[in-house]
CSV table of C-alpha atoms in Angstrom, one decimal:
chain,number,residue,atom,x,y,z
A,176,MET,CA,23.4,-9.6,-48.9
A,177,LYS,CA,20.8,-7.5,-50.6
A,178,LYS,CA,22.2,-4.4,-52.3
A,179,ILE,CA,20.3,-1.0,-52.1
A,180,LEU,CA,21.2,2.0,-54.1
A,181,VAL,CA,20.1,5.4,-52.8
A,182,LEU,CA,20.0,8.5,-54.9
A,183,GLY,CA,19.0,11.6,-53.0
A,184,GLY,CA,19.7,14.0,-50.2
A,185,ALA,CA,22.9,13.9,-48.3
A,186,HIS,CA,23.7,17.1,-46.5
A,187,ILE,CA,24.1,18.8,-43.1
A,188,ASP,CA,21.3,19.1,-40.6
A,189,ARG,CA,21.3,22.0,-38.1
A,190,ARG,CA,18.8,21.8,-35.4
A,191,GLY,CA,18.0,24.3,-32.6
A,192,MET,CA,16.0,23.1,-29.6
A,193,ILE,CA,14.0,25.7,-27.7
A,194,GLU,CA,14.4,25.0,-23.9
A,195,THR,CA,11.2,26.9,-22.7
A,196,GLU,CA,7.7,27.6,-24.0
A,197,THR,CA,8.1,28.8,-27.6
A,198,ALA,CA,7.8,32.6,-27.9
A,199,PRO,CA,7.2,33.5,-31.6
A,200,GLY,CA,8.8,36.6,-32.8
A,201,ALA,CA,11.2,36.7,-29.9
A,202,SER,CA,14.6,35.4,-28.8
A,203,ASN,CA,14.3,31.9,-27.3
A,204,PRO,CA,16.9,30.2,-25.1
A,205,GLY,CA,18.0,26.9,-26.5
A,206,SER,CA,20.8,24.6,-27.7
A,207,TRP,CA,22.2,23.8,-31.1
A,208,MET,CA,23.5,20.7,-32.8
A,209,GLU,CA,24.8,19.7,-36.3
A,210,GLU,CA,24.9,16.3,-38.0
A,211,ALA,CA,24.8,14.8,-41.4
A,212,GLY,CA,21.3,14.3,-42.7
A,213,GLY,CA,19.0,14.2,-45.7
A,214,GLY,CA,16.1,11.8,-46.3
A,215,GLY,CA,18.0,9.5,-48.6
A,216,PHE,CA,21.1,9.7,-46.4
A,217,ASN,CA,19.3,8.9,-43.2
A,218,ALA,CA,17.6,5.9,-44.8
A,219,ALA,CA,20.9,4.8,-46.3
A,220,ARG,CA,22.6,4.7,-42.8
A,221,ASN,CA,19.6,3.0,-41.2
A,222,LEU,CA,19.5,0.3,-43.9
A,223,SER,CA,23.2,-0.3,-43.6
A,224,ARG,CA,22.8,-0.8,-39.8
A,225,LEU,CA,20.0,-3.2,-40.6
A,226,GLY,CA,22.4,-5.4,-42.5
A,227,PHE,CA,22.1,-4.3,-46.2
A,228,ALA,CA,24.9,-3.4,-48.6
A,229,VAL,CA,24.1,0.3,-49.2
A,230,ARG,CA,25.5,2.7,-51.7
A,231,ILE,CA,24.6,6.4,-52.0
A,232,ILE,CA,25.0,8.8,-54.9
A,233,ALA,CA,24.4,12.5,-54.1
A,234,PRO,CA,25.9,15.9,-55.1
A,235,ARG,CA,28.2,17.5,-52.6
A,236,GLY,CA,30.2,20.6,-52.2
A,237,GLY,CA,34.0,20.8,-51.8
A,238,ASP,CA,33.8,22.1,-48.2
A,239,VAL,CA,34.2,21.0,-44.6
A,240,THR,CA,30.5,20.2,-44.4
A,241,GLY,CA,30.9,17.8,-47.3
A,242,GLU,CA,33.7,16.1,-45.4
A,243,ALA,CA,31.5,15.7,-42.4
A,244,VAL,CA,28.9,13.9,-44.6
A,245,ALA,CA,31.5,11.6,-46.0
A,246,GLU,CA,32.7,10.7,-42.5
A,247,ALA,CA,29.1,10.0,-41.3
A,248,ALA,CA,28.7,7.6,-44.3
A,249,ARG,CA,32.0,5.8,-43.4
A,250,GLN,CA,30.9,5.4,-39.8
A,251,ALA,CA,27.6,3.9,-40.8
A,252,GLY,CA,29.2,1.5,-43.3
A,253,VAL,CA,27.6,3.2,-46.4
A,254,GLU,CA,29.5,3.2,-49.7
A,255,ASP,CA,29.7,6.9,-50.5
A,256,THR,CA,30.1,7.8,-54.2
A,257,PRO,CA,29.1,11.5,-54.5
A,258,PHE,CA,29.3,13.9,-57.4
A,259,VAL,CA,31.6,16.6,-55.9
A,260,PHE,CA,31.4,20.2,-57.0
A,261,LEU,CA,34.5,21.8,-55.5
A,262,ASP,CA,33.4,25.4,-56.0
A,263,ARG,CA,30.0,24.9,-54.3
A,264,ARG,CA,28.8,24.5,-50.8
A,265,THR,CA,27.1,21.3,-49.5
A,266,PRO,CA,23.3,21.6,-49.0
A,267,SER,CA,22.0,22.2,-45.6
A,268,TYR,CA,18.7,21.9,-43.6
A,269,THR,CA,18.2,24.2,-40.6
A,270,ALA,CA,15.3,23.5,-38.2
A,271,ILE,CA,14.0,25.0,-35.0
A,272,LEU,CA,12.3,22.6,-32.7
A,273,GLU,CA,10.1,23.1,-29.6
A,274,ARG,CA,11.2,21.5,-26.4
A,275,ASP,CA,8.9,18.5,-27.0
A,276,GLY,CA,10.8,17.8,-30.3
A,277,ASN,CA,8.1,19.1,-32.7
A,278,LEU,CA,9.1,21.3,-35.6
A,279,VAL,CA,8.5,25.0,-35.4
A,280,ILE,CA,10.0,26.0,-38.7
A,281,ALA,CA,12.8,24.9,-41.1
A,282,LEU,CA,14.9,26.3,-43.9
A,283,ALA,CA,16.3,24.2,-46.7
A,284,ASP,CA,19.3,25.5,-48.7
A,285,MET,CA,19.3,22.9,-51.4
A,286,ASP,CA,20.3,24.6,-54.6
A,287,LEU,CA,23.2,22.1,-55.3
A,288,TYR,CA,20.7,19.3,-55.9
A,289,LYS,CA,19.6,21.1,-59.1
A,290,LEU,CA,23.0,20.0,-60.6
A,291,PHE,CA,22.0,16.3,-60.2
A,292,SER,CA,20.6,16.4,-63.8
A,293,PRO,CA,19.2,13.4,-65.8
A,294,ARG,CA,22.5,13.1,-67.7
A,295,ARG,CA,24.2,12.2,-64.4
A,296,LEU,CA,22.2,9.0,-64.5
A,297,LYS,CA,23.8,8.1,-67.8
A,298,VAL,CA,27.3,8.1,-66.3
A,299,ARG,CA,28.6,4.5,-66.6
A,300,ALA,CA,29.4,4.2,-62.9
A,301,VAL,CA,25.8,5.2,-62.0
A,302,ARG,CA,24.3,2.8,-64.7
A,303,ASP,CA,26.5,0.0,-63.3
A,304,ALA,CA,25.4,0.8,-59.7
A,305,ILE,CA,21.7,0.6,-60.8
A,306,THR,CA,22.2,-2.7,-62.6
A,307,ALA,CA,24.0,-4.2,-59.5
A,308,SER,CA,21.3,-3.2,-57.0
A,309,ASP,CA,18.3,-5.2,-55.8
A,310,LEU,CA,16.3,-2.1,-54.9
A,311,LEU,CA,16.5,1.7,-55.7
A,312,LEU,CA,15.6,4.4,-53.2
A,313,CYS,CA,15.3,8.1,-54.1
A,314,ASP,CA,14.0,11.2,-52.4
A,315,ALA,CA,12.3,14.3,-53.7
A,316,ASN,CA,15.4,16.5,-53.1
A,317,LEU,CA,16.4,15.6,-56.6
A,318,PRO,CA,15.1,17.6,-59.6
A,319,GLU,CA,11.8,16.6,-61.1
A,320,ASP,CA,13.2,15.7,-64.5
A,321,THR,CA,15.9,13.5,-62.9
A,322,LEU,CA,13.3,11.7,-60.8
A,323,LYS,CA,11.2,11.1,-63.9
A,324,ALA,CA,14.3,9.7,-65.7
A,325,LEU,CA,15.1,7.5,-62.8
A,326,GLY,CA,11.6,6.1,-62.8
A,327,LEU,CA,11.9,5.2,-66.5
A,328,ILE,CA,15.3,3.5,-65.9
A,329,ALA,CA,14.0,1.5,-62.9
A,330,ARG,CA,11.1,0.2,-65.1
A,331,ALA,CA,13.5,-0.6,-68.0
A,332,CYS,CA,15.9,-2.5,-65.6
A,333,GLN,CA,13.0,-4.1,-63.7
A,334,LYS,CA,14.3,-2.7,-60.4
A,335,PRO,CA,11.9,-1.9,-57.5
A,336,LEU,CA,11.8,1.8,-56.9
A,337,ALA,CA,10.9,3.4,-53.5
A,338,ALA,CA,10.8,7.1,-52.8
A,339,ILE,CA,10.6,9.5,-49.8
A,340,ALA,CA,8.4,12.5,-50.3
A,341,ILE,CA,10.5,14.8,-48.0
A,342,SER,CA,8.0,17.7,-47.8
A,343,PRO,CA,4.8,18.9,-49.3
A,344,ALA,CA,6.7,21.4,-51.5
A,345,LYS,CA,9.0,18.8,-52.8
A,346,ALA,CA,6.5,15.9,-53.0
A,347,VAL,CA,4.8,17.5,-56.0
A,348,LYS,CA,7.9,16.7,-58.1
A,349,LEU,CA,6.7,13.0,-57.9
A,350,LYS,CA,3.3,13.7,-59.4
A,351,ASP,CA,4.0,12.7,-62.9
A,352,MET,CA,6.0,9.5,-62.1
A,353,LEU,CA,3.7,7.9,-59.5
A,354,ALA,CA,3.1,4.9,-61.8
A,355,ASP,CA,6.9,4.2,-61.7
A,356,ILE,CA,7.1,4.2,-57.9
A,357,ASP,CA,6.5,0.9,-56.1
A,358,ILE,CA,6.5,2.3,-52.6
A,359,LEU,CA,6.2,6.0,-51.6
A,360,PHE,CA,6.8,7.1,-48.0
A,361,MET,CA,4.8,10.3,-47.1
A,362,ASN,CA,2.9,12.0,-44.4
A,363,GLU,CA,-0.7,13.3,-44.8
A,364,ALA,CA,0.4,16.8,-45.8
A,365,GLU,CA,2.5,15.3,-48.6
A,366,ALA,CA,-0.3,13.1,-49.7
A,367,ARG,CA,-2.6,16.1,-50.0
A,368,ALA,CA,0.1,18.0,-52.0
A,369,LEU,CA,0.4,15.0,-54.4
A,370,THR,CA,-3.3,14.4,-54.9
A,371,GLY,CA,-5.0,17.8,-54.3
A,372,GLN,CA,-7.4,15.8,-52.1
A,373,THR,CA,-8.1,15.5,-48.4
A,374,ALA,CA,-9.1,12.3,-46.6
A,375,ASP,CA,-11.5,12.4,-43.7
A,376,ASN,CA,-9.8,9.2,-42.4
A,377,VAL,CA,-6.2,8.1,-42.9
A,378,ARG,CA,-7.6,4.7,-44.0
A,379,ASP,CA,-9.1,6.5,-47.1
A,380,TRP,CA,-5.7,7.4,-48.4
A,381,PRO,CA,-4.8,4.1,-50.1
A,382,GLY,CA,-7.9,4.3,-52.3
A,383,ILE,CA,-7.2,8.0,-53.2
A,384,LEU,CA,-3.5,7.3,-54.0
A,385,ARG,CA,-4.2,4.2,-56.1
A,386,ARG,CA,-6.6,6.2,-58.2
A,387,VAL,CA,-3.8,8.7,-59.1
A,388,GLY,CA,-1.6,5.8,-60.1
A,389,LEU,CA,0.5,4.9,-57.0
A,390,ALA,CA,0.9,1.1,-56.5
A,391,GLY,CA,2.0,1.2,-52.9
A,392,GLY,CA,3.0,3.4,-50.1
A,393,VAL,CA,3.0,4.3,-46.4
A,394,ILE,CA,1.2,7.3,-45.0
A,395,THR,CA,2.3,8.5,-41.5
A,396,ARG,CA,0.7,10.9,-39.1
A,397,GLY,CA,3.3,11.4,-36.4
A,398,ALA,CA,2.3,9.4,-33.3
A,399,SER,CA,-1.1,8.6,-34.8
A,400,GLU,CA,-2.4,5.7,-36.9
A,401,VAL,CA,-0.2,4.8,-39.9
A,402,VAL,CA,-1.4,3.1,-43.0
A,403,ALA,CA,0.5,1.0,-45.6
A,404,PHE,CA,-0.8,-0.4,-48.9
A,405,ASN,CA,0.3,-2.2,-52.1
A,406,ALA,CA,-1.7,-3.0,-55.2
A,407,THR,CA,-4.2,-5.3,-53.4
A,408,GLN,CA,-3.8,-5.0,-49.7
A,409,THR,CA,-4.0,-2.3,-47.0
A,410,ALA,CA,-2.7,-2.5,-43.4
A,411,SER,CA,-3.1,-0.1,-40.4
A,412,LEU,CA,-1.1,0.2,-37.2
A,413,HIS,CA,-1.1,2.5,-34.1
A,414,PRO,CA,2.5,3.2,-33.2
A,415,PRO,CA,3.7,2.4,-29.7
A,416,ILE,CA,3.5,5.3,-27.2
A,417,ILE,CA,6.9,6.7,-26.5
A,418,ARG,CA,7.1,8.6,-23.2
A,419,GLU,CA,10.4,10.4,-23.7
A,420,VAL,CA,10.7,11.7,-27.3
A,421,LYS,CA,14.0,13.5,-27.7
A,422,ASP,CA,13.7,14.5,-31.4
A,423,VAL,CA,11.3,13.5,-34.2
A,424,THR,CA,13.8,14.4,-36.9
A,425,GLY,CA,14.4,11.3,-39.0
A,426,ALA,CA,11.4,9.3,-37.7
A,427,GLY,CA,9.8,9.1,-41.2
A,428,ASP,CA,13.1,8.1,-42.7
A,429,ALA,CA,13.4,5.4,-40.1
A,430,MET,CA,9.9,4.2,-40.9
A,431,ALA,CA,10.9,3.9,-44.5
A,432,SER,CA,14.1,2.0,-43.6
A,433,GLY,CA,12.4,-0.6,-41.4
A,434,TYR,CA,9.6,-1.0,-43.9
A,435,LEU,CA,11.9,-1.5,-46.9
A,436,ALA,CA,14.2,-3.8,-44.9
A,437,ALA,CA,11.2,-6.1,-44.3
A,438,ILE,CA,9.8,-5.9,-47.8
A,439,ALA,CA,13.3,-6.7,-49.2
A,440,GLU,CA,13.3,-9.8,-47.0
A,441,GLY,CA,10.0,-10.9,-48.4
A,442,LYS,CA,7.7,-10.0,-45.5
A,443,THR,CA,4.1,-8.9,-45.8
A,444,ILE,CA,3.1,-5.2,-45.6
A,445,ALA,CA,1.7,-5.8,-42.1
A,446,GLU,CA,5.0,-7.2,-40.9
A,447,ALA,CA,6.9,-4.4,-42.7
A,448,LEU,CA,4.7,-1.8,-41.0
A,449,ARG,CA,5.6,-3.2,-37.6
A,450,LEU,CA,9.3,-3.1,-38.4
A,451,GLY,CA,9.0,0.4,-39.7
A,452,ALA,CA,7.2,1.5,-36.5
A,453,ALA,CA,9.8,-0.1,-34.4
A,454,ALA,CA,12.7,1.6,-36.2
A,455,ALA,CA,10.9,5.0,-35.9
A,456,ALA,CA,10.3,4.4,-32.2
A,457,ILE,CA,14.0,3.8,-31.6
A,458,THR,CA,14.8,6.9,-33.6
A,459,VAL,CA,12.6,9.4,-31.8
A,460,GLN,CA,14.3,8.3,-28.5
A,461,SER,CA,17.6,9.3,-29.9
A,462,PRO,CA,18.9,13.0,-30.2
A,463,PHE,CA,20.2,12.1,-33.7
A,464,ALA,CA,18.3,11.8,-37.0
A,465,THR,CA,19.6,8.2,-37.2
A,466,ALA,CA,19.8,6.3,-34.0
A,467,GLN,CA,23.4,4.9,-33.6
A,468,ASP,CA,22.0,1.9,-31.7
A,469,LEU,CA,19.6,0.9,-34.5
A,470,SER,CA,20.2,-2.7,-35.5
A,471,LYS,CA,18.4,-5.9,-36.3
A,472,ASP,CA,18.6,-6.8,-32.6
A,473,SER,CA,17.3,-3.4,-31.3
A,474,VAL,CA,14.4,-3.5,-33.8
A,475,GLU,CA,13.6,-7.0,-32.7
A,476,THR,CA,13.5,-5.9,-29.1
A,477,MET,CA,11.3,-2.9,-29.8
A,478,LEU,CA,8.9,-5.1,-31.7
A,479,GLY,CA,7.7,-6.3,-28.3
A,480,LEU,CA,6.1,-2.9,-27.8
A,481,VAL,CA,4.6,-2.6,-31.3
A,482,PRO,CA,1.0,-3.8,-31.7
A,483,LYS,CA,0.0,-6.1,-34.5
A,484,ALA,CA,-1.0,-4.4,-37.7
A,485,GLU,CA,-4.6,-4.7,-38.8
A,486,MET,CA,-5.3,-5.9,-42.3
A,487,LEU,CA,-8.0,-3.7,-43.9
A,488,ALA,CA,-8.3,-5.2,-47.3
């Protein structure tokens, strides 16, 4: 069984769903839910459900919220080994969604992640976990200097390193380490933040990103065409149409999970893109950021609705 080590966000997600047409600047009727989340943590749970041995290392507060994150890891079969700060609160992400599931606005209370400093990577247990892994996955919730240090460690240990951009504001932390990332998962807004450029066509992004030093990645655009690339190839795919979208939260993390699962098993980027799209399609039909019914079997079933990827180069 392949081993994946995740270093990144593991916190609490709070999401409010507006029940009517959104009225900016006014009180809107709706409903509220809480669950464990974070880009790295969502991907970790998905990858565990897809049959990988997954371990996550993330900072956490000594509070009830932190206990909820630990329980979510246990339920998903993820080995949870956090840095716990007893006098701090666990990070949180609070989002307001329109009734169609699209994001209106979000607030991220993530100060605790600043304490995941580069020296934490020197702890023997962390070094051993890196050595024992087949693939490393990080997200841009971590401090910039920690991400840079992780990139150098991955190269020195010859471990593939994947990353999730998280948001345009956080993606810029990855600018100076793009050459150390093998696969970066991002949307177009994050790609623009990273490069300072705009692509007239999503198919132009691989060339732009290669020129700034990135060897491989996946660029998503919601329900529109998604493009994946490595050093020599580019693939494109139109995701399947989902009639009943319950929540788009976690869709990008699911894409990353399905794609990485395929790459870890030696599949092509075209095959990986289809598996990523299938995992994302399952996730947006769930009210949760990670679909509890996500599995190898459910992804295989969903693949029947995913069109073939087109090789562009």
